[in-house]
mmCIF file of C-alpha atoms and ligand atoms in Angstrom:
data_model
loop_
_atom_site.group_PDB
_atom_site.id
_atom_site.type_symbol
_atom_site.label_atom_id
_atom_site.label_comp_id
_atom_site.label_asym_id
_atom_site.label_seq_id
_atom_site.Cartn_x
_atom_site.Cartn_y
_atom_site.Cartn_z
ATOM 1 C CA UNK A 29 3.862 35.678 -36.809
ATOM 2 C CA UNK A 30 3.352 31.961 -37.407
ATOM 3 C CA UNK A 31 1.549 30.244 -34.583
ATOM 4 C CA UNK A 32 3.133 27.199 -33.021
ATOM 5 C CA UNK A 33 0.660 24.550 -31.867
ATOM 6 C CA UNK A 34 2.008 22.193 -29.202
ATOM 7 C CA UNK A 35 -1.231 21.013 -27.630
ATOM 8 C CA UNK A 36 -1.848 17.726 -29.441
ATOM 9 C CA UNK A 37 -2.984 15.931 -26.277
ATOM 10 C CA UNK A 38 -5.889 18.391 -26.060
ATOM 11 C CA UNK A 39 -6.711 17.873 -29.719
ATOM 12 C CA UNK A 40 -4.660 17.192 -32.831
ATOM 13 C CA UNK A 41 -5.176 19.351 -35.908
ATOM 14 C CA UNK A 42 -7.294 17.453 -38.460
ATOM 15 C CA UNK A 43 -5.082 15.670 -40.976
ATOM 16 C CA UNK A 44 -5.668 16.666 -44.613
ATOM 17 C CA UNK A 45 -6.577 13.050 -45.489
ATOM 18 C CA UNK A 46 -9.237 13.092 -42.759
ATOM 19 C CA UNK A 47 -10.625 16.397 -44.044
ATOM 20 C CA UNK A 48 -10.892 14.895 -47.537
ATOM 21 C CA UNK A 49 -12.687 11.829 -46.180
ATOM 22 C CA UNK A 50 -15.098 14.061 -44.239
ATOM 23 C CA UNK A 51 -15.876 16.147 -47.335
ATOM 24 C CA UNK A 52 -16.526 12.992 -49.398
ATOM 25 C CA UNK A 53 -18.810 11.564 -46.721
ATOM 26 C CA UNK A 54 -20.765 14.826 -46.550
ATOM 27 C CA UNK A 55 -21.394 14.546 -50.274
ATOM 28 C CA UNK A 56 -22.941 11.082 -49.876
ATOM 29 C CA UNK A 57 -25.626 12.423 -47.601
ATOM 30 C CA UNK A 58 -27.272 9.048 -46.917
ATOM 31 C CA UNK A 59 -28.302 7.253 -43.734
ATOM 32 C CA UNK A 60 -26.353 4.031 -43.206
ATOM 33 C CA UNK A 61 -29.589 2.224 -42.283
ATOM 34 C CA UNK A 62 -31.311 3.053 -45.585
ATOM 35 C CA UNK A 63 -31.456 0.304 -48.163
ATOM 36 C CA UNK A 64 -31.165 2.548 -51.248
ATOM 37 C CA UNK A 65 -27.945 3.407 -53.048
ATOM 38 C CA UNK A 66 -26.990 6.383 -50.906
ATOM 39 C CA UNK A 67 -27.741 4.402 -47.779
ATOM 40 C CA UNK A 68 -25.513 1.616 -48.985
ATOM 41 C CA UNK A 69 -22.722 4.105 -49.750
ATOM 42 C CA UNK A 70 -23.042 5.494 -46.237
ATOM 43 C CA UNK A 71 -22.938 1.968 -44.797
ATOM 44 C CA UNK A 72 -19.811 1.188 -46.824
ATOM 45 C CA UNK A 73 -18.180 4.373 -45.493
ATOM 46 C CA UNK A 74 -18.903 3.312 -41.912
ATOM 47 C CA UNK A 75 -17.683 -0.248 -42.414
ATOM 48 C CA UNK A 76 -14.499 0.853 -44.202
ATOM 49 C CA UNK A 77 -13.754 3.246 -41.332
ATOM 50 C CA UNK A 78 -14.478 0.521 -38.773
ATOM 51 C CA UNK A 79 -11.802 -1.571 -40.419
ATOM 52 C CA UNK A 80 -9.335 1.333 -40.332
ATOM 53 C CA UNK A 81 -10.076 1.993 -36.655
ATOM 54 C CA UNK A 82 -9.656 -1.707 -35.822
ATOM 55 C CA UNK A 83 -6.264 -1.544 -37.583
ATOM 56 C CA UNK A 84 -5.086 1.069 -35.098
ATOM 57 C CA UNK A 85 -5.142 -1.591 -32.360
ATOM 58 C CA UNK A 86 -4.476 -4.719 -34.433
ATOM 59 C CA UNK A 87 -8.130 -5.576 -33.947
ATOM 60 C CA UNK A 88 -11.136 -7.083 -35.675
ATOM 61 C CA UNK A 89 -13.669 -4.661 -37.229
ATOM 62 C CA UNK A 90 -16.572 -6.523 -35.606
ATOM 63 C CA UNK A 91 -15.172 -5.610 -32.183
ATOM 64 C CA UNK A 92 -15.336 -1.853 -32.801
ATOM 65 C CA UNK A 93 -18.337 0.032 -31.357
ATOM 66 C CA UNK A 94 -18.332 3.571 -32.773
ATOM 67 C CA UNK A 95 -19.225 6.278 -30.262
ATOM 68 C CA UNK A 96 -19.235 10.066 -29.955
ATOM 69 C CA UNK A 97 -15.724 10.011 -28.474
ATOM 70 C CA UNK A 98 -13.486 8.692 -25.732
ATOM 71 C CA UNK A 99 -15.739 9.997 -22.974
ATOM 72 C CA UNK A 100 -18.733 8.048 -24.245
ATOM 73 C CA UNK A 101 -16.664 4.904 -24.798
ATOM 74 C CA UNK A 102 -15.362 5.051 -21.208
ATOM 75 C CA UNK A 103 -18.883 5.547 -19.884
ATOM 76 C CA UNK A 104 -20.260 2.769 -22.077
ATOM 77 C CA UNK A 105 -17.889 0.193 -20.652
ATOM 78 C CA UNK A 106 -17.853 1.320 -17.015
ATOM 79 C CA UNK A 107 -21.594 1.890 -16.758
ATOM 80 C CA UNK A 108 -22.592 -0.754 -19.267
ATOM 81 C CA UNK A 109 -21.103 -3.558 -17.195
ATOM 82 C CA UNK A 110 -23.829 -3.019 -14.641
ATOM 83 C CA UNK A 111 -23.138 -3.546 -10.989
ATOM 84 C CA UNK A 112 -19.581 -4.805 -11.184
ATOM 85 C CA UNK A 113 -17.117 -3.279 -8.714
ATOM 86 C CA UNK A 114 -14.857 -0.842 -10.540
ATOM 87 C CA UNK A 115 -11.140 -0.460 -9.778
ATOM 88 C CA UNK A 116 -9.390 2.465 -11.464
ATOM 89 C CA UNK A 117 -6.031 4.169 -11.067
ATOM 90 C CA UNK A 118 -5.639 7.536 -9.378
ATOM 91 C CA UNK A 119 -4.424 9.158 -12.609
ATOM 92 C CA UNK A 120 -7.324 8.374 -14.940
ATOM 93 C CA UNK A 121 -9.042 10.906 -17.179
ATOM 94 C CA UNK A 122 -12.158 12.530 -15.688
ATOM 95 C CA UNK A 123 -14.405 10.417 -17.916
ATOM 96 C CA UNK A 124 -13.159 7.308 -16.087
ATOM 97 C CA UNK A 125 -12.891 8.942 -12.655
ATOM 98 C CA UNK A 126 -16.497 10.148 -12.807
ATOM 99 C CA UNK A 127 -18.159 7.321 -14.740
ATOM 100 C CA UNK A 128 -19.196 5.576 -11.521
ATOM 101 C CA UNK A 129 -19.748 6.896 -8.029
ATOM 102 C CA UNK A 130 -18.072 4.058 -6.158
ATOM 103 C CA UNK A 131 -14.721 3.159 -7.711
ATOM 104 C CA UNK A 132 -11.864 1.715 -5.679
ATOM 105 C CA UNK A 133 -8.742 3.722 -6.415
ATOM 106 C CA UNK A 134 -5.322 2.223 -6.881
ATOM 107 C CA UNK A 135 -2.407 4.588 -6.286
ATOM 108 C CA UNK A 136 0.656 5.273 -8.434
ATOM 109 C CA UNK A 137 4.294 5.693 -7.384
ATOM 110 C CA UNK A 138 6.335 8.898 -7.692
ATOM 111 C CA UNK A 139 7.020 8.138 -11.359
ATOM 112 C CA UNK A 140 3.264 7.889 -12.003
ATOM 113 C CA UNK A 141 3.177 4.114 -12.456
ATOM 114 C CA UNK A 142 0.564 1.725 -11.042
ATOM 115 C CA UNK A 143 2.071 -1.036 -8.930
ATOM 116 C CA UNK A 144 1.134 -4.435 -10.373
ATOM 117 C CA UNK A 145 1.472 -6.090 -6.958
ATOM 118 C CA UNK A 146 -0.888 -3.508 -5.407
ATOM 119 C CA UNK A 147 -3.583 -4.409 -7.955
ATOM 120 C CA UNK A 148 -3.059 -8.079 -7.141
ATOM 121 C CA UNK A 149 -3.491 -7.351 -3.430
ATOM 122 C CA UNK A 150 -6.562 -5.208 -3.978
ATOM 123 C CA UNK A 151 -8.214 -7.880 -6.094
ATOM 124 C CA UNK A 152 -7.773 -10.398 -3.235
ATOM 125 C CA UNK A 153 -9.961 -8.142 -1.075
ATOM 126 C CA UNK A 154 -12.830 -7.853 -3.581
ATOM 127 C CA UNK A 155 -15.296 -10.694 -3.671
ATOM 128 C CA UNK A 156 -17.731 -9.293 -6.228
ATOM 129 C CA UNK A 157 -17.397 -9.344 -10.038
ATOM 130 C CA UNK A 158 -14.985 -6.580 -10.929
ATOM 131 C CA UNK A 159 -13.803 -4.497 -13.851
ATOM 132 C CA UNK A 160 -10.373 -2.841 -13.689
ATOM 133 C CA UNK A 161 -9.815 0.293 -15.770
ATOM 134 C CA UNK A 162 -6.273 1.632 -16.162
ATOM 135 C CA UNK A 163 -5.133 3.946 -18.939
ATOM 136 C CA UNK A 164 -2.388 3.020 -21.371
ATOM 137 C CA UNK A 165 -0.754 6.486 -21.423
ATOM 138 C CA UNK A 166 -1.501 9.508 -19.282
ATOM 139 C CA UNK A 167 -2.807 12.692 -20.890
ATOM 140 C CA UNK A 168 -0.856 15.061 -18.583
ATOM 141 C CA UNK A 169 2.520 13.337 -18.222
ATOM 142 C CA UNK A 170 2.570 10.758 -21.037
ATOM 143 C CA UNK A 171 3.516 8.036 -18.511
ATOM 144 C CA UNK A 172 2.841 4.543 -19.853
ATOM 145 C CA UNK A 173 1.319 1.868 -17.616
ATOM 146 C CA UNK A 174 2.336 -1.826 -17.694
ATOM 147 C CA UNK A 175 -1.023 -2.830 -19.162
ATOM 148 C CA UNK A 176 -0.157 -6.373 -20.247
ATOM 149 C CA UNK A 177 0.991 -7.239 -16.714
ATOM 150 C CA UNK A 178 -1.966 -5.506 -15.069
ATOM 151 C CA UNK A 179 -4.439 -7.223 -17.407
ATOM 152 C CA UNK A 180 -2.820 -10.576 -16.649
ATOM 153 C CA UNK A 181 -3.298 -10.015 -12.909
ATOM 154 C CA UNK A 182 -6.941 -9.050 -13.490
ATOM 155 C CA UNK A 183 -7.522 -12.153 -15.579
ATOM 156 C CA UNK A 184 -6.024 -14.372 -12.857
ATOM 157 C CA UNK A 185 -8.590 -12.956 -10.438
ATOM 158 C CA UNK A 186 -11.436 -13.379 -12.934
ATOM 159 C CA UNK A 187 -11.849 -9.598 -13.315
ATOM 160 C CA UNK A 188 -12.483 -7.829 -16.622
ATOM 161 C CA UNK A 189 -9.922 -5.279 -17.811
ATOM 162 C CA UNK A 190 -10.436 -2.012 -19.693
ATOM 163 C CA UNK A 191 -7.764 0.379 -20.883
ATOM 164 C CA UNK A 192 -8.279 3.966 -22.012
ATOM 165 C CA UNK A 193 -5.860 4.127 -24.947
ATOM 166 C CA UNK A 194 -6.972 7.586 -26.114
ATOM 167 C CA UNK A 195 -3.540 9.184 -25.652
ATOM 168 C CA UNK A 196 -1.482 6.145 -26.598
ATOM 169 C CA UNK A 197 -3.106 5.421 -29.955
ATOM 170 C CA UNK A 198 -0.865 6.395 -32.839
ATOM 171 C CA UNK A 199 2.023 7.066 -30.461
ATOM 172 C CA UNK A 200 2.756 3.434 -29.611
ATOM 173 C CA UNK A 201 2.106 0.286 -31.617
ATOM 174 C CA UNK A 202 -0.927 -1.297 -29.935
ATOM 175 C CA UNK A 203 -2.296 -4.796 -30.236
ATOM 176 C CA UNK A 204 -5.359 -5.058 -28.016
ATOM 177 C CA UNK A 205 -5.460 -8.863 -28.046
ATOM 178 C CA UNK A 206 -1.760 -9.145 -27.181
ATOM 179 C CA UNK A 207 -2.223 -6.680 -24.325
ATOM 180 C CA UNK A 208 -4.851 -9.080 -23.000
ATOM 181 C CA UNK A 209 -7.489 -6.417 -22.397
ATOM 182 C CA UNK A 210 -11.240 -6.993 -22.661
ATOM 183 C CA UNK A 211 -12.105 -3.406 -23.667
ATOM 184 C CA UNK A 212 -10.132 -0.484 -25.094
ATOM 185 C CA UNK A 213 -11.113 3.153 -25.683
ATOM 186 C CA UNK A 214 -10.100 5.341 -28.640
ATOM 187 C CA UNK A 215 -10.866 8.938 -29.625
ATOM 188 C CA UNK A 216 -10.849 10.360 -33.165
ATOM 189 C CA UNK A 217 -9.550 13.839 -32.438
ATOM 190 C CA UNK A 218 -6.396 12.694 -30.672
ATOM 191 C CA UNK A 219 -5.159 10.899 -33.807
ATOM 192 C CA UNK A 220 -5.867 13.667 -36.300
ATOM 193 C CA UNK A 221 -9.522 12.914 -37.010
ATOM 194 C CA UNK A 222 -12.438 15.180 -36.128
ATOM 195 C CA UNK A 223 -13.813 15.807 -32.656
ATOM 196 C CA UNK A 224 -16.998 14.041 -31.577
ATOM 197 C CA UNK A 225 -16.193 10.506 -32.662
ATOM 198 C CA UNK A 226 -14.432 7.614 -30.956
ATOM 199 C CA UNK A 227 -14.715 3.917 -30.311
ATOM 200 C CA UNK A 228 -14.900 1.222 -27.700
ATOM 201 C CA UNK A 229 -13.134 -1.926 -28.834
ATOM 202 C CA UNK A 230 -14.875 -4.911 -27.243
ATOM 203 C CA UNK A 231 -12.904 -8.156 -27.134
ATOM 204 C CA UNK A 232 -15.120 -9.904 -24.622
ATOM 205 C CA UNK A 233 -18.657 -11.202 -25.130
ATOM 206 C CA UNK A 234 -19.887 -10.193 -21.650
ATOM 207 C CA UNK A 235 -23.171 -8.327 -21.904
ATOM 208 C CA UNK A 236 -22.675 -4.573 -22.225
ATOM 209 C CA UNK A 237 -25.815 -2.552 -21.514
ATOM 210 C CA UNK A 238 -26.243 0.242 -24.084
ATOM 211 C CA UNK A 239 -26.162 3.692 -22.525
ATOM 212 C CA UNK A 240 -27.996 5.192 -25.502
ATOM 213 C CA UNK A 241 -31.145 3.328 -26.445
ATOM 214 C CA UNK A 242 -33.627 3.757 -29.250
ATOM 215 C CA UNK A 243 -32.164 2.093 -32.308
ATOM 216 C CA UNK A 244 -30.340 -1.030 -33.363
ATOM 217 C CA UNK A 245 -27.172 0.692 -34.561
ATOM 218 C CA UNK A 246 -23.746 -0.646 -33.599
ATOM 219 C CA UNK A 247 -25.299 -4.078 -32.993
ATOM 220 C CA UNK A 248 -27.616 -2.528 -30.441
ATOM 221 C CA UNK A 249 -24.725 -1.374 -28.276
ATOM 222 C CA UNK A 250 -25.062 2.309 -29.178
ATOM 223 C CA UNK A 251 -28.287 3.675 -30.633
ATOM 224 C CA UNK A 252 -28.396 6.745 -32.877
ATOM 225 C CA UNK A 253 -27.875 7.558 -36.545
ATOM 226 C CA UNK A 254 -24.198 7.198 -37.318
ATOM 227 C CA UNK A 255 -22.066 10.342 -37.667
ATOM 228 C CA UNK A 256 -20.929 9.388 -41.172
ATOM 229 C CA UNK A 257 -18.548 12.331 -41.838
ATOM 230 C CA UNK A 258 -16.991 12.053 -38.382
ATOM 231 C CA UNK A 259 -16.580 8.293 -38.691
ATOM 232 C CA UNK A 260 -15.044 8.628 -42.164
ATOM 233 C CA UNK A 261 -12.559 11.222 -40.871
ATOM 234 C CA UNK A 262 -11.717 9.057 -37.861
ATOM 235 C CA UNK A 263 -11.089 6.081 -40.153
ATOM 236 C CA UNK A 264 -8.766 8.019 -42.463
ATOM 237 C CA UNK A 265 -6.810 9.454 -39.518
ATOM 238 C CA UNK A 266 -6.647 6.068 -37.770
ATOM 239 C CA UNK A 267 -5.098 4.434 -40.824
ATOM 240 C CA UNK A 268 -2.279 6.987 -40.968
ATOM 241 C CA UNK A 269 -1.801 7.023 -37.203
ATOM 242 C CA UNK A 270 -1.495 3.209 -37.211
ATOM 243 C CA UNK A 271 1.340 3.468 -39.730
ATOM 244 C CA UNK A 272 3.068 6.205 -37.734
ATOM 245 C CA UNK A 273 2.782 4.458 -34.366
ATOM 246 C CA UNK A 274 5.937 2.402 -34.698
ATOM 247 C CA UNK A 275 8.012 5.351 -35.862
ATOM 248 C CA UNK A 276 7.750 8.141 -33.340
ATOM 249 C CA UNK A 277 11.479 8.529 -32.805
ATOM 250 C CA UNK A 278 11.641 11.948 -34.499
ATOM 251 C CA UNK A 279 9.032 13.312 -32.053
ATOM 252 C CA UNK A 280 10.726 11.671 -29.086
ATOM 253 C CA UNK A 281 14.023 13.244 -30.154
ATOM 254 C CA UNK A 282 12.391 16.681 -30.442
ATOM 255 C CA UNK A 283 10.693 16.289 -27.049
ATOM 256 C CA UNK A 284 13.865 15.058 -25.340
ATOM 257 C CA UNK A 285 15.871 17.893 -26.883
ATOM 258 C CA UNK A 286 13.316 20.403 -25.621
ATOM 259 C CA UNK A 287 13.511 19.024 -22.092
ATOM 260 C CA UNK A 288 17.299 18.795 -22.120
ATOM 261 C CA UNK A 289 17.698 22.374 -23.247
ATOM 262 C CA UNK A 290 15.310 23.781 -20.675
ATOM 263 C CA UNK A 291 16.527 21.746 -17.705
ATOM 264 C CA UNK A 292 20.177 22.464 -18.573
ATOM 265 C CA UNK A 293 19.587 26.190 -18.728
ATOM 266 C CA UNK A 294 16.796 27.013 -16.259
ATOM 267 C CA UNK A 295 17.588 26.430 -12.571
ATOM 268 C CA UNK A 296 14.753 24.511 -10.889
ATOM 269 C CA UNK A 297 12.866 23.512 -14.046
ATOM 270 C CA UNK A 298 11.459 20.043 -13.612
ATOM 271 C CA UNK A 299 10.004 17.354 -15.884
ATOM 272 C CA UNK A 300 7.279 15.199 -14.327
ATOM 273 C CA UNK A 301 7.284 11.473 -15.101
ATOM 274 C CA UNK A 302 10.741 11.621 -16.679
ATOM 275 C CA UNK A 303 11.882 8.472 -14.847
ATOM 276 C CA UNK A 304 9.049 6.429 -16.317
ATOM 277 C CA UNK A 305 8.490 5.161 -19.826
ATOM 278 C CA UNK A 306 6.513 7.854 -21.614
ATOM 279 C CA UNK A 307 4.893 8.354 -24.995
ATOM 280 C CA UNK A 308 7.384 10.362 -27.023
ATOM 281 C CA UNK A 309 5.274 13.424 -27.731
ATOM 282 C CA UNK A 310 4.447 14.627 -24.211
ATOM 283 C CA UNK A 311 6.297 16.760 -21.696
ATOM 284 C CA UNK A 312 4.860 17.971 -18.414
ATOM 285 C CA UNK A 313 7.225 20.590 -17.035
ATOM 286 C CA UNK A 314 7.308 23.029 -14.176
ATOM 287 C CA UNK A 315 8.626 26.603 -14.159
ATOM 288 C CA UNK A 316 9.272 27.198 -10.470
ATOM 289 C CA UNK A 317 7.253 30.019 -8.942
ATOM 290 C CA UNK A 318 5.201 30.891 -12.039
ATOM 291 C CA UNK A 319 1.686 29.475 -12.149
ATOM 292 C CA UNK A 320 0.661 27.541 -15.232
ATOM 293 C CA UNK A 321 -2.069 29.967 -16.291
ATOM 294 C CA UNK A 322 0.435 32.826 -16.420
ATOM 295 C CA UNK A 323 2.868 30.716 -18.448
ATOM 296 C CA UNK A 324 0.175 29.603 -20.885
ATOM 297 C CA UNK A 325 -0.958 33.214 -21.439
ATOM 298 C CA UNK A 326 2.595 34.514 -21.850
ATOM 299 C CA UNK A 327 3.408 31.703 -24.287
ATOM 300 C CA UNK A 328 0.201 32.430 -26.198
ATOM 301 C CA UNK A 329 1.251 36.076 -26.546
ATOM 302 C CA UNK A 330 4.533 34.778 -27.960
ATOM 303 C CA UNK A 331 2.549 32.696 -30.491
ATOM 304 C CA UNK A 332 2.994 29.306 -28.804
ATOM 305 C CA UNK A 333 -0.029 27.248 -27.759
ATOM 306 C CA UNK A 334 0.241 24.735 -24.910
ATOM 307 C CA UNK A 335 -1.985 23.748 -21.972
ATOM 308 C CA UNK A 336 -1.717 24.071 -18.253
ATOM 309 C CA UNK A 337 -0.769 20.640 -16.901
ATOM 310 C CA UNK A 338 -4.187 20.253 -15.380
ATOM 311 C CA UNK A 339 -6.383 22.204 -17.806
ATOM 312 C CA UNK A 340 -9.839 20.743 -17.467
ATOM 313 C CA UNK A 341 -12.681 20.636 -19.930
ATOM 314 C CA UNK A 342 -14.093 23.973 -18.776
ATOM 315 C CA UNK A 343 -10.788 25.654 -19.634
ATOM 316 C CA UNK A 344 -10.052 26.466 -16.007
ATOM 317 C CA UNK A 345 -6.955 25.183 -14.251
ATOM 318 C CA UNK A 346 -7.593 22.840 -11.360
ATOM 319 C CA UNK A 347 -5.212 21.140 -9.035
ATOM 320 C CA UNK A 348 -3.774 18.249 -10.983
ATOM 321 C CA UNK A 349 -4.998 14.947 -9.520
ATOM 322 C CA UNK A 350 -2.293 13.279 -11.610
ATOM 323 C CA UNK A 351 0.617 15.231 -10.126
ATOM 324 C CA UNK A 352 -0.973 14.998 -6.659
ATOM 325 C CA UNK A 353 -1.077 11.200 -7.018
ATOM 326 C CA UNK A 354 2.642 11.313 -7.881
ATOM 327 C CA UNK A 355 3.311 13.104 -4.589
ATOM 328 C CA UNK A 356 3.897 16.586 -6.019
ATOM 329 C CA UNK A 357 2.896 19.394 -3.634
ATOM 330 C CA UNK A 358 -0.034 21.538 -4.834
ATOM 331 C CA UNK A 359 2.028 24.744 -4.937
ATOM 332 C CA UNK A 360 4.581 23.103 -7.205
ATOM 333 C CA UNK A 361 2.016 21.290 -9.348
ATOM 334 C CA UNK A 362 0.281 24.611 -10.069
ATOM 335 C CA UNK A 363 3.403 25.623 -12.047
ATOM 336 C CA UNK A 364 3.278 22.676 -14.488
ATOM 337 C CA UNK A 365 2.419 23.047 -18.136
ATOM 338 C CA UNK A 366 1.918 20.336 -20.732
ATOM 339 C CA UNK A 367 3.655 20.508 -24.067
ATOM 340 C CA UNK A 368 2.464 17.929 -26.591
ATOM 341 C CA UNK A 369 3.824 17.406 -30.078
ATOM 342 C CA UNK A 370 2.251 15.627 -33.026
ATOM 343 C CA UNK A 371 2.023 14.823 -36.710
ATOM 344 C CA UNK A 372 2.651 18.360 -37.982
ATOM 345 C CA UNK A 373 5.338 19.388 -35.450
ATOM 346 C CA UNK A 374 8.720 20.444 -36.858
ATOM 347 C CA UNK A 375 12.023 21.321 -35.145
ATOM 348 C CA UNK A 376 11.386 25.064 -35.568
ATOM 349 C CA UNK A 377 8.202 24.760 -33.480
ATOM 350 C CA UNK A 378 10.184 23.303 -30.615
ATOM 351 C CA UNK A 379 12.922 25.961 -30.981
ATOM 352 C CA UNK A 380 10.304 28.685 -30.801
ATOM 353 C CA UNK A 381 8.783 27.144 -27.687
ATOM 354 C CA UNK A 382 12.154 26.848 -25.942
ATOM 355 C CA UNK A 383 13.109 30.448 -26.810
ATOM 356 C CA UNK A 384 9.748 31.751 -25.572
ATOM 357 C CA UNK A 385 9.853 29.631 -22.392
ATOM 358 C CA UNK A 386 13.365 30.831 -21.506
ATOM 359 C CA UNK A 387 12.442 34.461 -22.179
ATOM 360 C CA UNK A 388 9.384 34.153 -19.915
ATOM 361 C CA UNK A 389 11.442 32.338 -17.281
ATOM 362 C CA UNK A 390 13.956 35.182 -17.167
ATOM 363 C CA UNK A 391 11.292 37.882 -17.135
ATOM 364 C CA UNK A 392 8.895 36.344 -14.588
ATOM 365 C CA UNK A 393 11.284 34.697 -12.159
ATOM 366 C CA UNK A 394 13.975 37.363 -12.356
ATOM 367 C CA UNK A 395 16.490 34.512 -12.643
ATOM 368 C CA UNK A 396 19.054 34.343 -15.344
ATOM 369 C CA UNK A 397 19.359 31.147 -17.219
ATOM 370 C CA UNK A 398 22.611 29.206 -16.748
ATOM 371 C CA UNK A 399 24.956 29.590 -19.687
ATOM 372 C CA UNK A 400 24.153 26.716 -22.034
HETATM 373 N N1 PLP B 6 -9.325 9.734 -22.099
HETATM 374 C C1 PLP B 6 -8.199 10.457 -22.136
HETATM 375 C C2 PLP B 6 -6.936 9.890 -21.563
HETATM 376 C C3 PLP B 6 -8.201 11.732 -22.700
HETATM 377 O O1 PLP B 6 -7.078 12.463 -22.718
HETATM 378 C C4 PLP B 6 -9.425 12.234 -23.222
HETATM 379 C C5 PLP B 6 -9.499 13.611 -23.764
HETATM 380 O O2 PLP B 6 -8.759 14.489 -23.374
HETATM 381 C C6 PLP B 6 -10.565 11.433 -23.181
HETATM 382 C C7 PLP B 6 -10.478 10.186 -22.598
HETATM 383 C C8 PLP B 6 -11.879 11.911 -23.691
HETATM 384 O O3 PLP B 6 -11.962 11.774 -25.103
HETATM 385 P P1 PLP B 6 -13.001 12.661 -25.908
HETATM 386 O O4 PLP B 6 -12.494 14.044 -25.936
HETATM 387 O O5 PLP B 6 -13.020 12.023 -27.287
HETATM 388 O O6 PLP B 6 -14.316 12.522 -25.238
#
């Protein structure tokens, strides 16, 4: 039985080109701070990758601070800006939600979108220096936020703006400067690089206090010997993902076909965020009356790997704060799974998922699917 992997938003399989870059970097074996030949080769590897990562967001290599991942990048910006008031949306990833103890939360509408006017209003009530952090695309639903407009509002109020672009990178063409953001977060393993590497792109010269101290690496913004193999793999994956970002229509077509087939056939099946603009690889869908954990296990037995809509880092399923913010009742939200496609997905994968989902639907709900 061939396994079908449709959990790219949790992590994307490592692209072969990234694996090759990792293997080459492992062979170098030098420290990028050493002045000898191997050290210089390691330094070159880091700087080449920095350029590739910058290319993913139309950016300048000198703006890229390499980190251990998206979580660290989010913490670096939200904690590193010191005592500024933080405003975040209600649908952020945990690494933004938990970075600071005192964020002001801006709500989303039923489609999952932040209201630009509500941010404007909130900023009128804050009289301290502020940083606004709103994600570009949501990890559970794929819903895209109007970042350029939100960043413009923040700028008008003199607030800094950060966007977590971890799930959007490689799925949408991104130009950080055109978006008007001051900071942007990326993660290697969501674009087909290895886990444990990411970046904060810094377009603003405001002082950012390092969260890891003890060395001058990354222009003193992030101490610690560079993870050369991880960085090399991230760079290789970023370069390919940048080229793919403007041509995601095949994945969008597969995702839309998947949703159309299921909602046409299964009474009560629901797609969350479908009325909003979404990245083309993500579908968050509910099977009425069957909790997500049961669906994920049954699909796994059928050889199809997906996540519960609200799978958290510990692997347990929690109530989805994203669906709750969109006004979905807890009992319904518990039945949502997330299907996410990516660079290696083919039509047969989607067919296998749909067949398995419909079989499970019939078996566990006792309902017969409508004739297609
Ligand atoms: N931000 C978003 C939107 C994510 O989906 C994730 C990972 O799931 C992260 C941040 C964290 O990235 P990392 O796993 O590289 O720490």
